[in-house]
mmCIF file of C-alpha atoms in Angstrom:
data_model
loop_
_atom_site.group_PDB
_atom_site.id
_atom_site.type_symbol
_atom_site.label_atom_id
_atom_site.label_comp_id
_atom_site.label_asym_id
_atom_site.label_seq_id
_atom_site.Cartn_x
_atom_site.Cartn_y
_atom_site.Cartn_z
ATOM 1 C CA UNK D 1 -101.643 -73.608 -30.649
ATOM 2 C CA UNK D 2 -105.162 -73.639 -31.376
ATOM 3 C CA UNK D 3 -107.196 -72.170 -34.425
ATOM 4 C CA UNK D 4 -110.554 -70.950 -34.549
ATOM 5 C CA UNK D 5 -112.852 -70.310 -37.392
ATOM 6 C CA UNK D 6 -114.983 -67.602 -35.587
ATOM 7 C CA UNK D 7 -117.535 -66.582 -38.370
ATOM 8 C CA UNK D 8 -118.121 -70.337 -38.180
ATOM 9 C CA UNK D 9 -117.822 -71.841 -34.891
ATOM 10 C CA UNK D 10 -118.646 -69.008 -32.741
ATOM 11 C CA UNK D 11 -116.602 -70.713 -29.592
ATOM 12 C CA UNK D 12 -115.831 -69.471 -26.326
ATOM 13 C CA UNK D 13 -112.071 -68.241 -26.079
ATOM 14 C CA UNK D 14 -110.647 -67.262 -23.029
ATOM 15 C CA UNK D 15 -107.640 -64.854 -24.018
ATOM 16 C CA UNK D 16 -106.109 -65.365 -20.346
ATOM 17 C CA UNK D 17 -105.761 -68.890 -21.531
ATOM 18 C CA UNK D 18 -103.190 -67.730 -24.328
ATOM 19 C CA UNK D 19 -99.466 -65.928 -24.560
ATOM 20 C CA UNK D 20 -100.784 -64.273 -28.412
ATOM 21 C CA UNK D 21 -103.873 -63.777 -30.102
ATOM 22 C CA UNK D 22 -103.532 -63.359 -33.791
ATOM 23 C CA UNK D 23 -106.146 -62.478 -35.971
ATOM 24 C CA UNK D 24 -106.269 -62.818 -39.627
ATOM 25 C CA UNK D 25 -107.791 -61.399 -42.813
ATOM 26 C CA UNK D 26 -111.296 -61.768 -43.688
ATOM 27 C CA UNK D 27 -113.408 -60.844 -46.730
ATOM 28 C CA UNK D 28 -115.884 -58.895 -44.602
ATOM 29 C CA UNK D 29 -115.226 -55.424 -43.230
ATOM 30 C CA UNK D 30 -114.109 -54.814 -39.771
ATOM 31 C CA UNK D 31 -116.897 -51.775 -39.736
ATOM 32 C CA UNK D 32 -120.023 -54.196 -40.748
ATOM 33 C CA UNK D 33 -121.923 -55.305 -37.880
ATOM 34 C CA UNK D 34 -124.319 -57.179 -39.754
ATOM 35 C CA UNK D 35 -122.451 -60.220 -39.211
ATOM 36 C CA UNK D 36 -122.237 -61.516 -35.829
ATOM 37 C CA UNK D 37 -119.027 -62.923 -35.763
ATOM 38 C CA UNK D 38 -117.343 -59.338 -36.369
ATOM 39 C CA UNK D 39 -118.826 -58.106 -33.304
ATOM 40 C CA UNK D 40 -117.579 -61.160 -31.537
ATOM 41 C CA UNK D 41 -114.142 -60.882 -32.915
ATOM 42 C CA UNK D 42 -114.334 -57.176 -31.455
ATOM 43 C CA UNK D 43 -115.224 -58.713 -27.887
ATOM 44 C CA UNK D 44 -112.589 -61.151 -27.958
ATOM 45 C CA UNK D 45 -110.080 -58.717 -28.988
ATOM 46 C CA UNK D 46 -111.688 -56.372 -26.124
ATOM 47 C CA UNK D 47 -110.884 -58.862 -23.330
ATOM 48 C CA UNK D 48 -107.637 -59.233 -24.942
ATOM 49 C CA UNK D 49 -106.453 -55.860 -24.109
ATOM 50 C CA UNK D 50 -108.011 -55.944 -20.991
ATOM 51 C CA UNK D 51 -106.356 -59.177 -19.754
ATOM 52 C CA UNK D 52 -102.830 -57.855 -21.032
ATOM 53 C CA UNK D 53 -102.749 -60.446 -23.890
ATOM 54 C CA UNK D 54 -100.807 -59.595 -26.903
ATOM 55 C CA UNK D 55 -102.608 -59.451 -30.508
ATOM 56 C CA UNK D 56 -101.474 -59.869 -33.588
ATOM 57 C CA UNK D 57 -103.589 -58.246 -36.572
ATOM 58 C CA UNK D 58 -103.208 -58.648 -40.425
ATOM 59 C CA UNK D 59 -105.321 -56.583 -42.633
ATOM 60 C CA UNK D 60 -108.822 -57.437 -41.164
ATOM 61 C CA UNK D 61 -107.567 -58.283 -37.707
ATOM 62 C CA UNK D 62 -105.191 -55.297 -37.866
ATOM 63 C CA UNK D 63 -108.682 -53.128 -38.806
ATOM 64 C CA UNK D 64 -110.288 -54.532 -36.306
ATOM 65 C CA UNK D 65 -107.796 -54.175 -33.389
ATOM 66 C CA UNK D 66 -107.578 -50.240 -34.480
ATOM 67 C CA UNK D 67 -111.168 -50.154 -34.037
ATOM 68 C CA UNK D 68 -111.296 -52.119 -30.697
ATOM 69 C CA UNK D 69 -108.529 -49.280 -29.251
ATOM 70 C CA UNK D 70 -110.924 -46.236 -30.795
ATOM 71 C CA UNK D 71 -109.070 -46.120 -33.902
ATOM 72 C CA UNK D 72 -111.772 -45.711 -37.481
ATOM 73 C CA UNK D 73 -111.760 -48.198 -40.018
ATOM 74 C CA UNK D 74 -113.699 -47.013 -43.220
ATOM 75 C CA UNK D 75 -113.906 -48.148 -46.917
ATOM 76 C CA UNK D 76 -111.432 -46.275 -48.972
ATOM 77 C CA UNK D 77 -111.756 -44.581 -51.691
ATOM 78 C CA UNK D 78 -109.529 -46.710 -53.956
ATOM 79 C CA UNK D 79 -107.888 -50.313 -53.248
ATOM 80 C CA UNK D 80 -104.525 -51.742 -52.281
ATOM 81 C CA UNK D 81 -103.850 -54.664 -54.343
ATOM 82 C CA UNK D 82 -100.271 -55.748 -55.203
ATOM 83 C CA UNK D 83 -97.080 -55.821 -53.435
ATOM 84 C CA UNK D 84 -96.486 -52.533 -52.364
ATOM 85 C CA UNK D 85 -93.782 -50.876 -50.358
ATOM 86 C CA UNK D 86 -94.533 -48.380 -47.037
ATOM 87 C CA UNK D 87 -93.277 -45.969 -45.638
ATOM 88 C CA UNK D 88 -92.200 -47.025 -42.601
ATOM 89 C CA UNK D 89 -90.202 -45.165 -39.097
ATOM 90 C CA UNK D 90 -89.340 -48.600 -37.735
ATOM 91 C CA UNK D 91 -87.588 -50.062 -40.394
ATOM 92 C CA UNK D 92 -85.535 -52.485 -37.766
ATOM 93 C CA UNK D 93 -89.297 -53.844 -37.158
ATOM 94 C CA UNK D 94 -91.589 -52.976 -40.106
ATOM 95 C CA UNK D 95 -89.098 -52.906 -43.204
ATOM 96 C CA UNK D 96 -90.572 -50.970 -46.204
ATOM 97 C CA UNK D 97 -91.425 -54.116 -48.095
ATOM 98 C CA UNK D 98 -92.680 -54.139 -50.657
ATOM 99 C CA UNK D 99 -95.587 -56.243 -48.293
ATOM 100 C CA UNK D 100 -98.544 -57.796 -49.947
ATOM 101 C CA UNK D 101 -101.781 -55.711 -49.610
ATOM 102 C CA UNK D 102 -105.181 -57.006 -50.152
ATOM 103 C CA UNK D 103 -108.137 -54.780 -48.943
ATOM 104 C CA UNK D 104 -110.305 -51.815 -49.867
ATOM 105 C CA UNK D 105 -110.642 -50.054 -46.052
ATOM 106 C CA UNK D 106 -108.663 -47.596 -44.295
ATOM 107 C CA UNK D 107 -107.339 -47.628 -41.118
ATOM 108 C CA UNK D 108 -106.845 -44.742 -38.565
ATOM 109 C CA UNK D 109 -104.847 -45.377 -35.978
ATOM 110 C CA UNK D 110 -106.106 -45.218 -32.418
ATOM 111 C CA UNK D 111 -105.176 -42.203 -30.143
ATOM 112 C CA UNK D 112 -102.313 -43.895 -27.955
ATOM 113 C CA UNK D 113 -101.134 -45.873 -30.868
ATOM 114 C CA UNK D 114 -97.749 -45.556 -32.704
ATOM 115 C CA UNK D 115 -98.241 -45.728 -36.158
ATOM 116 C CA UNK D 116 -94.978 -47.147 -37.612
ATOM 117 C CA UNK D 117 -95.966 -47.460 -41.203
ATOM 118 C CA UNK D 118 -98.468 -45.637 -43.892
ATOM 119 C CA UNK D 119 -98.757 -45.564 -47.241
ATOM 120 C CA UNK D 120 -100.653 -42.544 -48.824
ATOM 121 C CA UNK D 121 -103.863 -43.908 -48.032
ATOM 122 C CA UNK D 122 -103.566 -44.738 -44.293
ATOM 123 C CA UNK D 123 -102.101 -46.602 -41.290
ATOM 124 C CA UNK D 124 -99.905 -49.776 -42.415
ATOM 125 C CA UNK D 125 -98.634 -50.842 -39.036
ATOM 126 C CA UNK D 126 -99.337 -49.742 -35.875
ATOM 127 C CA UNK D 127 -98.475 -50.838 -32.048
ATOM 128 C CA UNK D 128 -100.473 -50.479 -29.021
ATOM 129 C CA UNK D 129 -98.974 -51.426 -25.899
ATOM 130 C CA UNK D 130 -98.328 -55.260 -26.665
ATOM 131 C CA UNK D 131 -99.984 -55.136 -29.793
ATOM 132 C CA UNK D 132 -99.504 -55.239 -32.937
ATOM 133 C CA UNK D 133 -101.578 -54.157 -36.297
ATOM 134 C CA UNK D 134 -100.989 -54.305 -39.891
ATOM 135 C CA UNK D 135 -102.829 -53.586 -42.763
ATOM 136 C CA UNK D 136 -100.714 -55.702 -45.218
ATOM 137 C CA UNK D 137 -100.237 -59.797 -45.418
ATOM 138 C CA UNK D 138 -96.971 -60.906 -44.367
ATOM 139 C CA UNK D 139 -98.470 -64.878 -44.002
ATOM 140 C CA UNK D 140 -98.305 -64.798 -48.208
ATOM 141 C CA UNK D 141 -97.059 -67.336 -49.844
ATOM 142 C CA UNK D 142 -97.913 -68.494 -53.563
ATOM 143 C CA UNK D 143 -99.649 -71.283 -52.369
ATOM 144 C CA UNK D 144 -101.586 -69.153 -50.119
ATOM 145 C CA UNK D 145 -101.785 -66.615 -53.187
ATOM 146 C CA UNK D 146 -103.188 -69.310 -55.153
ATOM 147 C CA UNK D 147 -106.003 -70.122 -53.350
ATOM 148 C CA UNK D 148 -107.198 -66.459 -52.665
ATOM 149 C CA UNK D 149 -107.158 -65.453 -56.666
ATOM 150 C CA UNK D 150 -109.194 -68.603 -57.548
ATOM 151 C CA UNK D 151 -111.683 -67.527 -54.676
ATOM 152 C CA UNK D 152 -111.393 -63.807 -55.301
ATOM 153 C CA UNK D 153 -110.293 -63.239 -58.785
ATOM 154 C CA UNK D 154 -113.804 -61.402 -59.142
ATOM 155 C CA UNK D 155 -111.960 -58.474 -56.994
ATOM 156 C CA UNK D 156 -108.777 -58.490 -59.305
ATOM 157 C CA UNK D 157 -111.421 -58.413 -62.521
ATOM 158 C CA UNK D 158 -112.958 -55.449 -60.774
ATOM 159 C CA UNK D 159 -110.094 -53.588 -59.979
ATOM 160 C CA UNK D 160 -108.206 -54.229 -63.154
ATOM 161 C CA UNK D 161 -105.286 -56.333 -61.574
ATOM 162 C CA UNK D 162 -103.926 -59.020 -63.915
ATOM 163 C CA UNK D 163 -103.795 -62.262 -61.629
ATOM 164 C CA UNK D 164 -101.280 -64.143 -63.410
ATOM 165 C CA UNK D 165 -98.640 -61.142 -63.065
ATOM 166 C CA UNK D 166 -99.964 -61.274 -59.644
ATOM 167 C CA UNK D 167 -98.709 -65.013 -58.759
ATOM 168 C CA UNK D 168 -95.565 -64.465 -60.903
ATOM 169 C CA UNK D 169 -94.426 -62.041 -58.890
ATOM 170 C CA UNK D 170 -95.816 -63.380 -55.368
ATOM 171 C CA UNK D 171 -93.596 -66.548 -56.416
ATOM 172 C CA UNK D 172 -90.522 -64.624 -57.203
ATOM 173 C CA UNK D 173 -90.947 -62.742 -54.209
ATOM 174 C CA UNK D 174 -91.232 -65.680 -51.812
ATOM 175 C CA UNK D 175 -87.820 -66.012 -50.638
ATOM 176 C CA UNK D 176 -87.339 -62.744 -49.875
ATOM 177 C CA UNK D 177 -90.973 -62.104 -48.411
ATOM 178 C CA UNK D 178 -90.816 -65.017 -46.310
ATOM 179 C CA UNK D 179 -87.539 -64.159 -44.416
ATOM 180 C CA UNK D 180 -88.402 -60.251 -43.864
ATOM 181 C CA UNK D 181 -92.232 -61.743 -42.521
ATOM 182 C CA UNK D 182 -89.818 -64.051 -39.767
ATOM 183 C CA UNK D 183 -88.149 -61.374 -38.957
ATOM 184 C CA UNK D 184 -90.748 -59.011 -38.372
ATOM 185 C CA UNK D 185 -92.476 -61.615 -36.235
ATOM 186 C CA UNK D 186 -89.563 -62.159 -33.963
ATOM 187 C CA UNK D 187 -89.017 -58.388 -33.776
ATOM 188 C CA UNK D 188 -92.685 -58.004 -32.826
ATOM 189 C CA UNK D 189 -92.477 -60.950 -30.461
ATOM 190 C CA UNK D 190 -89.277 -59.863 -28.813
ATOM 191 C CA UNK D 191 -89.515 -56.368 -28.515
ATOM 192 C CA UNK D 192 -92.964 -55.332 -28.521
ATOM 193 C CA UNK D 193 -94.735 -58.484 -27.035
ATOM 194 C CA UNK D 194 -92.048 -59.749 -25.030
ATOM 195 C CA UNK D 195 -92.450 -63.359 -25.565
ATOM 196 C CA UNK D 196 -88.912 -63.634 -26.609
ATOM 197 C CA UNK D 197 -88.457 -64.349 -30.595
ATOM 198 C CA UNK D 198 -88.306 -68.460 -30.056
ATOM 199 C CA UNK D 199 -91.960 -68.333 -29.329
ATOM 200 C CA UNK D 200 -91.878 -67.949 -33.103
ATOM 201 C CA UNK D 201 -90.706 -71.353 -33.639
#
């Protein structure tokens, strides 16, 4: 497994070199060209799809795979922020949650996607031929949770979220969370990416 930091490093990845691509949240906007690694993430995800290579999105990466297939991504008018249950009509692969959401952008799913999840303000989880995208976080844990509300607790201020009922209830969750996360990861990597679910391990 390798890991890449690619609004930092900018490196050359060769999908064909890889079973899975996942890509993971970011604080900027899958829309927001300004930044040059968002336009390389797109390319990357590009040759992805054109090589056959599965991808995995959460919340950015999810956005950002929807807008690679000619899906929209847009800012929302309101915020998800909380644990938050979908509606989902794979529930064998997406359960309902509730799944930790984190973001202020909407997705639309692209035209030969099926959406498998929404919430009343967009697409939750979506696949795409070997692909996968999700708007919510199933990689949470409280340690995980920890770190983001010291770095962002500016967004929680903003948006009127108490952080410390936040972490309490990301660490009661945790049990729970992280078994339904392993199980939608072998379900996605079984049945949708056909990898077989040990690749998870």
């Amino acid at each position: 497994m390798d890991v890449f930091r690619i609004d930092l490093d900018e490196p050359k990845v060769e999908p064909e070199e890889y079973d899975l691509i996942v890509s993971l949240g970011s604080e900027f906007a899958a829309y927001d060209d300004s930044h040059r690694f968002v336009t390389s993430e797109a390319d990357l995800m590009r040759r992805a799809v054109d090589a056959n290579v599965p991808i995995l999105g959460l919340c950015f990466g999810g956005q950002m795979l929807a807008r690679v297939l000619g899906g929209e991504v847009y800012r929302g008018s309101e915020s998800e922020i909380g644990w938050l249950p979908v509606r989902t009509t794979a529930p064998d692969l997406v359960p309902q949650g509730p799944w930790f959401q984190w973001h202020f952008d909407v997705i639309t799913a692209p035209p030969d996607a099926k959406v498998l999840a929404e919430t009343d303000l967009g697409t939750q989880a979506f696949v795409s031929g070997r692909s996968l995208g999700l708007q919510f976080h199933p990689e949470v844990t409280p340690e995980i949770m920890d770190e983001w509300v010291r770095a962002y607790r500016h967004e929680l201020d903003a948006e009127g979220v108490d952080p410390d009922a936040l972490l309490e209830e990301t660490n009661r969750r945790a049990a729970e969370s992280k078994g339904t996360s392993w199980r939608l990861l072998e379900g996605y990597l079984d049945r949708v990416a056909g990898l077989g679910s040990r690749a998870a391990t």
